[in-house]
DNA sequence: AGAATAGTGTCTATGAGACAGTATATA
DNA sequence: TATATACTGTCTCATAGACACTATTCT
């Protein structure tokens, strides 16, 4: 059988879906949009859309992220799976806050969309706390939803997400939880300058655990390349003034920040 | 803009490509097939093919693996991204040897195939040493190639692979190298029963390093759930008879097997 | 003063790695 | 006997986690 028979290949629609995560009020939250048309009309879904004929996958994800959150994207001219195994793309917004974008996984069950064969290349975006969703200016059609309520064990917590987006979201959250252990990605949830306490609150929100502030401080400042002091201090957390840091050059943490056992 | 407009979605071809890895003669090897037609005629490429209209992605990958290696696949009726974040599929062959199959990443650069827009969902398969490639019975059109020669730093090592398959292979090898650190996947390279020394040779081949046999033995037998003794012994390695083990139930290793530093 | 957060020091348990030494097979 | 591999014991160093203690702000 010929590997590519241009006259008879089965046609697919290809989309990108986005798991956009942020930390708001000590909770890990995901961006959801409300569907205005069938199927799953009125259900909450992940933002996403078609890949255009002349754009790459990461480019499409970056464009969708920009359309949904206002983050100006820094598109990648690279190959196909940008950030799938190597690291991801860095996205810059108006607030000069960094966001991280990487490919998550691809979902292609034949019946995942009731109308046609759709293969969705899901991407994971980690962003600092954004002002408020502004998807097309319609405030009621987008929201930040606490991730814990959406991927909880009991499905009685509320209406499930459209399509297989609940599964995609759960995969994205697990990827984020696991990846901040051995990479410096937790800083993608922080503003450009942040304190050790603020970074600790990110870890606590993403993992849903309480960490010892003193051991966390010693560990995070002792990992080479993770944090670089900016020289400034702040008292926005109350108490004694805290040093301000920015993300260092290291992408992989050595030693890693290990998640506490179950 | 409507999220799905059935009348006007850009059509894509969707394929699966396979990074099939095994350990042969103390080296990590990848399965390659020779292309018989343009483009890249005569070049070596990863095995793969179209996703059929009514099969899922993991199902297609499993079918291709079976067609190329003779491993009887155990298809997964699950969702889309089987094994992308959660763990992968187990494939059973005639030798009753286990193989592992998981989604790797998706490659969709607009010009990655010169003829049309093709999105390829790459999968990673880890298999024990197989008799010999039998792709369609044509022995000269398939081979096991040492991975080190294909992803070496100097591209003068030989002719590159077709399409972006060199990049896909490099991503797959790096995934395998990283994943055997914190999972029990290294046993997928072994026959059903194996010795600690054989498992150590797998780690050494995949990582390309030498490990201390004594520390390795203590560590691997001390990690709960990794290995289960079968009671038998063997002298096929020479020297004192070694205990035979099979893979235990654990999928995640605690503590992990850490790769030596650079 | 009291409370809150920042940051340091110290102790203990655990694991990684180096390596001596014993056990049991084959040539 | 020589040699190869299997396996155990022990030592040292690094890191994780518990927690006492000091520092500096605000109310």
Coordinates of C-alpha atoms (C1' of nucleotides) in Angstrom, one line a residue:
Chain A
X1 CA 0.0 0.0 0.0
X2 CA 1.3 3.4 -0.9
X3 CA 2.1 5.5 2.0
X4 CA 0.6 8.7 0.6
X5 CA -2.0 8.3 -2.1
X6 CA -2.9 11.9 -3.0
X7 CA -6.0 10.9 -4.8
X8 CA -7.6 9.0 -1.9
X9 CA -6.7 10.1 1.6
X10 CA -9.5 10.3 4.1
X11 CA -10.1 14.0 4.9
X12 CA -10.0 15.2 8.5
X13 CA -10.6 18.5 10.2
X14 CA -7.8 19.5 12.5
X15 CA -8.3 21.9 15.4
X16 CA -6.3 23.2 18.3
X17 CA -7.8 23.3 21.8
X18 CA -6.2 25.2 24.6
X19 CA -5.9 24.4 28.3
X20 CA -5.1 27.9 29.6
X21 CA -4.1 27.8 33.3
X22 CA -3.5 30.5 35.8
X23 CA -3.4 31.0 39.5
X24 CA -6.1 33.2 41.0
X25 CA -6.8 33.7 44.7
X26 CA -4.7 30.7 45.7
X27 CA -6.5 28.4 43.2
X28 CA -5.5 26.8 39.9
X29 CA -8.0 28.0 37.3
X30 CA -8.7 27.1 33.7
X31 CA -10.2 29.4 31.0
X32 CA -13.5 28.2 29.7
X33 CA -15.8 29.6 27.0
X34 CA -19.5 29.0 26.6
X35 CA -20.7 27.4 23.4
X36 CA -23.3 29.3 21.5
X37 CA -24.4 26.7 19.1
X38 CA -25.0 22.9 18.9
X39 CA -23.7 20.5 19.7
X40 CA -23.2 21.0 23.4
X41 CA -25.0 24.4 23.1
X42 CA -24.7 26.2 26.4
X43 CA -22.0 23.9 27.7
X44 CA -18.6 25.2 28.8
X45 CA -15.7 24.2 26.6
X46 CA -12.0 24.8 26.1
X47 CA -11.1 27.7 23.7
X48 CA -9.9 26.5 20.3
X49 CA -10.6 26.6 16.6
X50 CA -9.5 25.3 13.2
X51 CA -5.9 25.2 12.1
X52 CA -5.7 27.3 9.0
X53 CA -4.3 25.8 5.8
X54 CA -1.0 27.7 6.0
X55 CA -0.2 27.9 9.6
X56 CA 1.6 25.4 11.9
X57 CA 0.1 23.8 15.0
X58 CA 2.0 26.0 17.5
X59 CA 1.2 29.0 15.4
X60 CA -2.5 28.2 15.4
X61 CA -2.4 27.7 19.2
X62 CA -0.6 30.9 19.7
X63 CA -3.2 32.8 17.6
X64 CA -6.1 31.3 19.5
X65 CA -4.5 32.2 22.8
X66 CA -4.1 35.7 21.6
X67 CA -7.7 35.9 20.4
X68 CA -9.0 34.6 23.7
X69 CA -6.8 36.3 26.3
X70 CA -5.3 39.3 24.6
X71 CA -1.8 37.9 25.1
X72 CA 0.3 38.9 22.1
X73 CA 1.8 35.7 20.8
X74 CA 5.3 35.2 19.7
X75 CA 4.8 32.6 16.9
X76 CA 7.3 30.0 16.3
X77 CA 8.6 29.3 12.8
X78 CA 9.9 26.0 13.9
X79 CA 8.9 22.4 13.0
X80 CA 5.8 20.6 13.9
X81 CA 5.7 19.6 17.5
X82 CA 7.1 22.7 19.1
X83 CA 7.5 22.1 22.7
X84 CA 6.3 18.6 22.7
X85 CA 9.5 17.1 23.9
X86 CA 11.8 20.0 23.9
X87 CA 10.5 23.0 25.6
X88 CA 7.8 25.3 24.6
X89 CA 7.2 28.8 23.2
X90 CA 7.3 32.0 25.1
X91 CA 4.4 34.3 24.7
X92 CA 4.5 38.0 25.5
X93 CA 1.5 40.1 26.4
X94 CA 0.7 43.8 26.9
X95 CA 1.6 43.5 30.6
X96 CA 5.0 42.3 29.5
X97 CA 4.2 39.2 31.5
X98 CA 5.5 35.9 30.1
X99 CA 3.3 33.1 29.2
X100 CA 4.3 29.5 28.3
X101 CA 2.8 27.5 25.5
X102 CA 3.5 23.9 24.7
X103 CA 1.8 21.0 22.9
X104 CA -0.1 18.7 25.2
X105 CA -1.5 15.8 23.3
X106 CA -3.7 14.9 20.4
X107 CA -7.2 13.6 20.6
X108 CA -8.8 11.9 17.7
X109 CA -11.5 9.4 18.8
X110 CA -13.7 8.9 15.7
X111 CA -16.8 9.9 17.6
X112 CA -15.5 12.8 19.7
X113 CA -17.4 15.3 17.5
X114 CA -20.8 14.1 16.5
X115 CA -20.8 15.8 13.1
X116 CA -17.5 14.9 11.5
X117 CA -14.1 13.5 12.0
X118 CA -12.1 16.1 14.0
X119 CA -8.6 15.6 15.3
X120 CA -7.7 18.1 18.0
X121 CA -4.1 19.0 18.9
X122 CA -4.4 20.2 22.5
X123 CA -2.0 22.8 23.8
X124 CA -1.2 23.8 27.4
X125 CA -0.7 27.5 28.2
X126 CA 0.5 28.8 31.6
X127 CA -0.1 32.4 32.2
X128 CA 0.2 34.9 35.1
X129 CA -3.1 36.2 36.6
X130 CA -4.8 38.0 33.8
X131 CA -7.2 41.0 34.3
X132 CA -10.4 39.2 33.1
X133 CA -11.5 37.2 30.2
X134 CA -12.4 39.3 27.1
X135 CA -13.4 36.8 24.5
X136 CA -14.9 38.9 21.8
X137 CA -16.0 41.4 24.4
X138 CA -18.8 39.2 25.7
X139 CA -18.1 38.9 29.4
X140 CA -20.7 36.2 30.1
X141 CA -19.3 33.8 27.6
X142 CA -15.9 33.2 29.2
X143 CA -14.8 32.5 32.8
X144 CA -12.0 31.3 34.9
X145 CA -13.1 28.1 36.6
X146 CA -11.2 26.5 39.5
X147 CA -9.6 23.4 38.1
X148 CA -10.3 21.4 41.3
X149 CA -14.0 21.6 40.7
X150 CA -13.8 20.4 37.1
X151 CA -11.6 17.4 37.5
X152 CA -12.9 16.3 40.9
X153 CA -13.6 12.6 41.5
X154 CA -17.3 13.0 41.9
X155 CA -18.9 14.0 38.6
X156 CA -21.9 15.4 40.5
X157 CA -20.0 18.7 40.9
X158 CA -21.7 20.2 37.9
X159 CA -22.3 20.0 34.2
X160 CA -19.4 18.3 32.4
X161 CA -17.5 20.1 29.7
X162 CA -18.4 19.8 26.0
X163 CA -16.9 17.0 23.8
X164 CA -13.9 15.3 25.5
X165 CA -12.7 18.6 27.0
X166 CA -12.9 17.3 30.6
X167 CA -10.4 14.7 29.8
X168 CA -8.2 17.1 27.9
X169 CA -8.3 19.5 30.9
X170 CA -7.5 16.8 33.3
X171 CA -4.5 15.8 31.2
X172 CA -3.3 19.4 31.0
X173 CA -3.6 19.9 34.8
X174 CA -1.7 16.8 35.5
X175 CA 1.0 17.9 33.0
X176 CA 1.3 21.2 34.8
X177 CA 1.5 19.6 38.2
X178 CA 4.2 17.2 37.1
X179 CA 6.2 19.7 35.0
X180 CA 6.7 22.3 37.7
X181 CA 8.6 19.6 39.7
X182 CA 11.6 19.4 37.4
X183 CA 11.3 22.6 35.4
X184 CA 11.2 26.3 36.2
X185 CA 7.7 26.6 34.6
X186 CA 6.1 27.7 37.8
X187 CA 7.5 31.2 37.2
X188 CA 5.2 31.3 34.1
X189 CA 2.3 31.8 36.6
X190 CA 4.1 34.7 38.2
X191 CA 4.4 38.4 37.2
X192 CA 7.9 39.4 35.9
X193 CA 9.1 40.2 39.4
X194 CA 7.9 38.1 42.4
X195 CA 8.8 37.0 45.9
X196 CA 9.7 33.6 47.1
X197 CA 6.4 33.6 49.0
X198 CA 4.4 34.3 45.9
X199 CA 6.2 31.5 44.0
X200 CA 5.4 29.2 46.9
X201 CA 1.7 30.1 46.7
X202 CA 1.9 29.0 43.0
X203 CA 3.2 25.6 43.9
X204 CA 0.7 25.3 46.7
X205 CA -2.2 26.2 44.4
X206 CA -1.1 23.9 41.6
X207 CA -0.4 20.9 43.8
X208 CA -3.2 21.7 46.3
X209 CA -0.9 21.2 49.3
X210 CA 0.7 23.3 52.0
X211 CA 4.5 23.6 51.9
X212 CA 6.9 24.6 54.6
X213 CA 7.8 28.2 53.9
X214 CA 11.3 27.9 55.4
X215 CA 12.3 24.7 53.6
X216 CA 10.8 26.0 50.4
X217 CA 12.8 29.2 50.6
X218 CA 16.1 27.5 51.2
X219 CA 15.4 25.0 48.4
X220 CA 14.2 27.4 45.8
X221 CA 17.0 29.9 46.3
X222 CA 19.6 27.1 46.4
X223 CA 18.7 25.7 43.0
X224 CA 21.2 27.2 40.5
X225 CA 19.7 29.3 37.8
X226 CA 16.1 29.1 39.0
X227 CA 15.8 32.6 40.5
X228 CA 17.8 35.8 40.0
X229 CA 17.4 38.6 42.6
X230 CA 16.5 41.9 41.0
X231 CA 17.7 44.0 43.9
X232 CA 14.3 45.4 44.8
X233 CA 12.1 44.5 47.7
X234 CA 8.3 44.6 48.4
X235 CA 6.0 44.4 51.3
X236 CA 2.9 43.6 49.3
X237 CA 2.6 40.4 51.1
X238 CA 2.7 42.1 54.6
X239 CA 5.4 41.5 57.2
X240 CA 9.1 41.9 56.6
X241 CA 10.1 43.1 53.2
X242 CA 10.8 40.3 50.8
X243 CA 13.4 40.2 48.0
X244 CA 12.1 40.4 44.5
X245 CA 13.3 37.8 42.0
X246 CA 12.9 37.2 38.3
X247 CA 13.1 33.9 36.5
X248 CA 16.7 32.7 35.9
X249 CA 18.0 31.1 32.7
X250 CA 17.6 27.5 33.9
X251 CA 14.7 25.6 32.4
X252 CA 15.4 22.3 34.1
X253 CA 15.7 22.3 37.9
X254 CA 18.6 20.4 39.5
X255 CA 17.8 19.4 42.1
X256 CA 14.0 19.2 41.3
X257 CA 11.2 20.5 43.5
X258 CA 9.6 17.3 44.5
X259 CA 5.8 17.1 45.1
X260 CA 5.0 15.7 48.6
X261 CA 3.9 12.1 48.6
X262 CA 0.3 11.1 48.8
Chain B
X1 CA -16.7 32.8 13.8
X2 CA -18.3 29.5 14.3
X3 CA -16.1 27.0 15.9
X4 CA -17.1 24.2 13.4
X5 CA -18.4 25.2 10.1
X6 CA -19.1 21.8 8.4
X7 CA -19.3 23.4 5.0
X8 CA -15.9 25.1 5.0
X9 CA -13.2 23.4 7.1
X10 CA -9.7 23.1 5.6
X11 CA -9.1 19.4 4.8
X12 CA -6.0 17.7 6.2
X13 CA -4.5 14.3 5.9
X14 CA -3.8 12.6 9.2
X15 CA -1.1 9.9 9.6
X16 CA 0.6 8.1 12.4
X17 CA 4.3 7.6 12.4
X18 CA 6.0 5.2 14.7
X19 CA 9.3 5.4 16.6
X20 CA 9.8 1.7 17.4
X21 CA 12.8 1.3 19.8
X22 CA 14.5 -1.9 20.9
X23 CA 17.8 -2.9 22.5
X24 CA 20.0 -5.0 20.3
X25 CA 23.6 -6.0 21.1
X26 CA 23.9 -3.4 23.8
X27 CA 22.7 -0.5 21.5
X28 CA 19.4 1.3 21.3
X29 CA 18.0 0.7 17.8
X30 CA 15.1 2.2 15.9
X31 CA 13.1 0.5 13.2
X32 CA 13.4 2.2 9.7
X33 CA 11.7 1.4 6.4
X34 CA 13.0 2.4 3.0
X35 CA 10.8 4.5 0.9
X36 CA 10.0 3.1 -2.5
X37 CA 8.5 6.2 -4.1
X38 CA 8.9 9.9 -4.2
X39 CA 9.3 12.1 -2.4
X40 CA 12.4 11.0 -0.6
X41 CA 12.6 7.9 -2.7
X42 CA 15.3 5.5 -1.4
X43 CA 15.5 7.4 1.9
X44 CA 15.0 5.7 5.2
X45 CA 11.9 6.8 7.1
X46 CA 9.8 5.9 10.1
X47 CA 7.1 3.3 9.6
X48 CA 3.6 4.8 9.4
X49 CA 0.5 5.4 7.4
X50 CA -2.9 7.0 7.1
X51 CA -5.4 7.0 9.9
X52 CA -8.5 5.3 8.6
X53 CA -11.8 7.0 8.8
X54 CA -13.2 4.9 11.5
X55 CA -10.3 4.2 13.7
X56 CA -8.8 6.1 16.6
X57 CA -5.2 7.3 16.7
X58 CA -3.9 4.7 19.1
X59 CA -5.8 2.1 17.2
X60 CA -4.1 3.2 14.0
X61 CA -0.7 3.2 15.6
X62 CA -1.3 -0.3 17.0
X63 CA -2.3 -1.5 13.6
X64 CA 0.8 -0.1 12.0
X65 CA 3.0 -1.6 14.6
X66 CA 1.5 -4.9 14.0
X67 CA 1.9 -4.6 10.3
X68 CA 5.5 -3.7 10.6
X69 CA 6.8 -5.9 13.4
X70 CA 4.3 -8.7 13.6
X71 CA 3.5 -7.8 17.2
X72 CA -0.2 -8.6 17.7
X73 CA -1.7 -5.4 18.9
X74 CA -4.2 -5.0 21.7
X75 CA -6.2 -2.1 20.4
X76 CA -7.6 0.4 22.8
X77 CA -11.3 1.4 22.7
X78 CA -10.5 4.5 24.8
X79 CA -10.5 8.2 24.1
X80 CA -8.2 10.1 21.8
X81 CA -4.9 10.6 23.4
X82 CA -4.3 7.3 24.9
X83 CA -1.2 7.3 26.9
X84 CA -0.3 10.9 26.2
X85 CA -0.4 11.9 29.8
X86 CA -1.7 8.8 31.5
X87 CA 0.1 5.7 30.6
X88 CA 0.2 3.8 27.4
X89 CA -1.2 0.7 25.8
X90 CA 0.2 -2.8 26.3
X91 CA 0.8 -4.7 23.1
X92 CA 1.1 -8.5 23.1
X93 CA 3.0 -10.4 20.4
X94 CA 3.5 -14.0 19.5
X95 CA 6.4 -14.4 21.8
X96 CA 4.2 -13.3 24.6
X97 CA 6.6 -10.5 25.1
X98 CA 5.1 -7.2 26.1
X99 CA 5.5 -4.0 24.1
X100 CA 4.6 -0.5 25.1
X101 CA 2.9 2.0 22.9
X102 CA 2.1 5.6 23.7
X103 CA 1.5 8.8 21.9
X104 CA 4.6 10.9 21.4
X105 CA 3.7 14.3 19.8
X106 CA 2.1 15.7 16.7
X107 CA 3.9 17.3 13.8
X108 CA 2.1 19.6 11.5
X109 CA 4.4 22.1 9.8
X110 CA 2.6 23.2 6.6
X111 CA 5.5 22.2 4.4
X112 CA 6.6 19.0 6.1
X113 CA 5.2 17.0 3.2
X114 CA 5.8 18.6 -0.2
X115 CA 2.6 17.4 -1.8
X116 CA -0.1 18.2 0.7
X117 CA -1.0 19.2 4.2
X118 CA -0.2 16.2 6.4
X119 CA -0.5 16.2 10.2
X120 CA 1.3 13.2 11.7
X121 CA 0.6 11.9 15.2
X122 CA 3.8 10.3 16.2
X123 CA 3.8 7.3 18.6
X124 CA 6.5 5.7 20.6
X125 CA 6.8 1.9 20.9
X126 CA 9.2 0.1 23.1
X127 CA 9.7 -3.6 22.3
X128 CA 12.0 -6.4 23.4
X129 CA 14.5 -7.6 20.9
X130 CA 12.5 -8.9 18.0
X131 CA 13.7 -11.7 15.6
X132 CA 14.2 -9.5 12.5
X133 CA 12.1 -7.0 10.6
X134 CA 9.6 -8.6 8.3
X135 CA 7.8 -5.6 6.7
X136 CA 5.8 -7.2 3.9
X137 CA 8.4 -9.9 3.6
X138 CA 10.9 -7.6 1.9
X139 CA 14.0 -7.9 4.0
X140 CA 16.0 -5.2 2.3
X141 CA 13.3 -2.5 2.9
X142 CA 13.5 -2.5 6.7
X143 CA 16.3 -2.4 9.3
X144 CA 17.2 -1.8 12.9
X145 CA 19.4 1.3 13.0
X146 CA 21.4 2.3 16.0
X147 CA 19.8 5.4 17.4
X148 CA 23.1 7.0 18.3
X149 CA 24.2 7.2 14.6
X150 CA 20.9 8.8 13.6
X151 CA 20.7 11.5 16.2
X152 CA 24.4 12.3 16.5
X153 CA 25.5 15.9 16.6
X154 CA 27.4 15.7 13.3
X155 CA 25.0 15.4 10.4
X156 CA 27.8 14.0 8.3
X157 CA 27.1 10.6 9.8
X158 CA 25.0 9.6 6.8
X159 CA 21.9 10.4 4.8
X160 CA 19.2 12.0 6.9
X161 CA 15.8 10.5 7.3
X162 CA 12.9 11.4 5.1
X163 CA 10.5 14.3 6.0
X164 CA 11.0 15.5 9.6
X165 CA 11.5 12.0 10.8
X166 CA 14.9 12.7 12.2
X167 CA 13.4 15.2 14.5
X168 CA 10.6 12.8 15.5
X169 CA 13.1 10.1 16.1
X170 CA 15.2 12.4 18.3
X171 CA 12.1 13.4 20.3
X172 CA 11.2 9.7 20.7
X173 CA 14.6 8.7 21.9
X174 CA 14.7 11.6 24.4
X175 CA 11.3 10.6 25.7
X176 CA 12.4 7.0 26.2
X177 CA 15.6 8.1 27.9
X178 CA 13.7 10.4 30.3
X179 CA 10.8 8.1 30.9
X180 CA 12.8 5.0 32.1
X181 CA 14.0 7.3 35.0
X182 CA 10.7 7.5 36.8
X183 CA 8.7 4.7 35.3
X184 CA 9.1 0.9 35.0
X185 CA 9.1 1.2 31.2
X186 CA 12.6 -0.2 30.9
X187 CA 11.1 -3.7 31.4
X188 CA 9.3 -3.2 28.1
X189 CA 12.7 -3.8 26.4
X190 CA 13.2 -7.1 28.2
X191 CA 11.8 -10.6 27.6
X192 CA 9.1 -11.7 30.1
X193 CA 11.7 -13.0 32.5
X194 CA 15.0 -11.3 32.8
X195 CA 17.9 -10.8 35.2
X196 CA 19.0 -7.7 37.0
X197 CA 22.1 -7.7 34.8
X198 CA 20.0 -7.7 31.7
X199 CA 17.9 -4.9 32.9
X200 CA 21.0 -2.9 33.7
X201 CA 22.2 -3.5 30.1
X202 CA 18.9 -1.9 28.9
X203 CA 19.5 1.2 31.0
X204 CA 23.1 1.4 29.8
X205 CA 22.1 1.0 26.2
X206 CA 19.3 3.6 26.3
X207 CA 21.3 6.2 28.3
X208 CA 24.7 5.3 26.7
X209 CA 26.5 5.2 30.0
X210 CA 28.1 2.6 32.2
X211 CA 26.4 1.9 35.6
X212 CA 27.8 0.4 38.7
X213 CA 26.4 -3.2 38.7
X214 CA 26.4 -3.4 42.5
X215 CA 24.6 -0.1 43.2
X216 CA 22.2 -0.8 40.4
X217 CA 21.3 -4.2 41.8
X218 CA 20.6 -2.8 45.3
X219 CA 18.6 0.1 44.0
X220 CA 16.4 -1.8 41.5
X221 CA 15.6 -4.6 43.9
X222 CA 14.9 -2.1 46.6
X223 CA 12.3 -0.1 44.6
X224 CA 8.9 -1.4 45.7
X225 CA 6.8 -2.9 42.9
X226 CA 9.4 -2.7 40.2
X227 CA 10.6 -6.3 40.1
X228 CA 9.0 -9.6 41.2
X229 CA 11.2 -12.7 41.5
X230 CA 9.9 -15.7 39.6
X231 CA 11.9 -18.2 41.5
X232 CA 13.9 -19.4 38.6
X233 CA 17.6 -18.7 37.9
X234 CA 19.7 -18.6 34.8
X235 CA 23.3 -18.7 33.8
X236 CA 22.9 -17.3 30.3
X237 CA 25.0 -14.3 31.2
X238 CA 27.8 -16.5 32.5
X239 CA 29.1 -16.5 36.0
X240 CA 27.1 -17.1 39.1
X241 CA 23.5 -18.0 38.5
X242 CA 21.2 -15.0 38.5
X243 CA 17.7 -14.7 39.8
X244 CA 15.0 -14.3 37.2
X245 CA 12.4 -11.5 37.6
X246 CA 9.4 -10.2 35.9
X247 CA 7.9 -6.7 35.8
X248 CA 6.0 -5.9 39.0
X249 CA 2.8 -4.0 39.1
X250 CA 4.3 -0.5 39.7
X251 CA 4.3 1.8 36.8
X252 CA 5.9 4.8 38.5
X253 CA 9.1 4.2 40.4
X254 CA 9.7 5.5 43.8
X255 CA 12.5 6.3 44.3
X256 CA 13.3 6.9 40.6
X257 CA 16.3 5.6 38.7
X258 CA 18.2 8.8 38.1
X259 CA 20.3 9.2 35.0
X260 CA 23.9 10.1 35.8
X261 CA 24.8 13.8 35.4
X262 CA 26.5 15.1 32.3
Chain C
dA1 C1' 3.3 44.9 72.1
dG2 C1' 1.5 41.6 68.9
dA3 C1' 1.0 39.6 64.5
dA4 C1' 2.5 38.5 60.1
dT5 C1' 5.9 37.4 56.8
dA6 C1' 11.1 36.8 55.5
dG7 C1' 15.0 34.4 56.1
dT8 C1' 18.8 31.3 58.6
dG9 C1' 20.5 27.4 61.3
dT10 C1' 20.4 22.7 62.9
dC11 C1' 19.2 18.1 63.4
dT12 C1' 17.7 13.6 61.4
dA13 C1' 16.5 10.2 58.0
dT14 C1' 17.1 8.7 53.5
dG15 C1' 19.2 7.8 49.2
dA16 C1' 23.2 8.1 45.7
dG17 C1' 27.6 6.7 44.7
dA18 C1' 32.3 4.6 45.7
dC19 C1' 34.1 0.4 46.6
dA20 C1' 35.6 -3.9 49.7
dG21 C1' 34.3 -8.4 50.0
dT22 C1' 31.7 -12.9 49.5
dA23 C1' 29.1 -16.5 46.5
dT24 C1' 28.8 -19.6 42.6
dA25 C1' 29.0 -20.6 38.1
dT26 C1' 32.2 -21.8 33.5
dA27 C1' 36.8 -22.4 31.1
Chain D
dT1 C1' 42.9 -22.0 39.4
dA2 C1' 41.4 -18.1 36.9
dT3 C1' 37.7 -15.4 35.6
dA4 C1' 33.2 -13.8 35.1
dT5 C1' 28.9 -12.4 37.0
dA6 C1' 25.8 -12.1 41.2
dC7 C1' 24.9 -10.1 45.4
dT8 C1' 25.8 -7.9 50.3
dG9 C1' 27.9 -4.6 53.4
dT10 C1' 29.8 -0.3 54.6
dC11 C1' 31.3 4.3 54.3
dT12 C1' 30.6 9.3 52.8
dC13 C1' 28.2 13.0 50.9
dA14 C1' 24.0 15.5 49.4
dT15 C1' 19.3 16.5 50.0
dA16 C1' 14.4 16.4 52.2
dG17 C1' 11.8 17.5 55.9
dA18 C1' 10.9 19.1 60.8
dC19 C1' 11.4 22.9 63.4
dA20 C1' 13.9 26.5 66.7
dC21 C1' 15.3 31.0 66.1
dT22 C1' 16.2 35.7 64.4
dA23 C1' 14.8 39.9 61.4
dT24 C1' 11.8 43.5 59.8
dT25 C1' 7.6 45.3 58.7
dC26 C1' 2.4 46.9 59.8
dT27 C1' -1.5 47.7 63.1

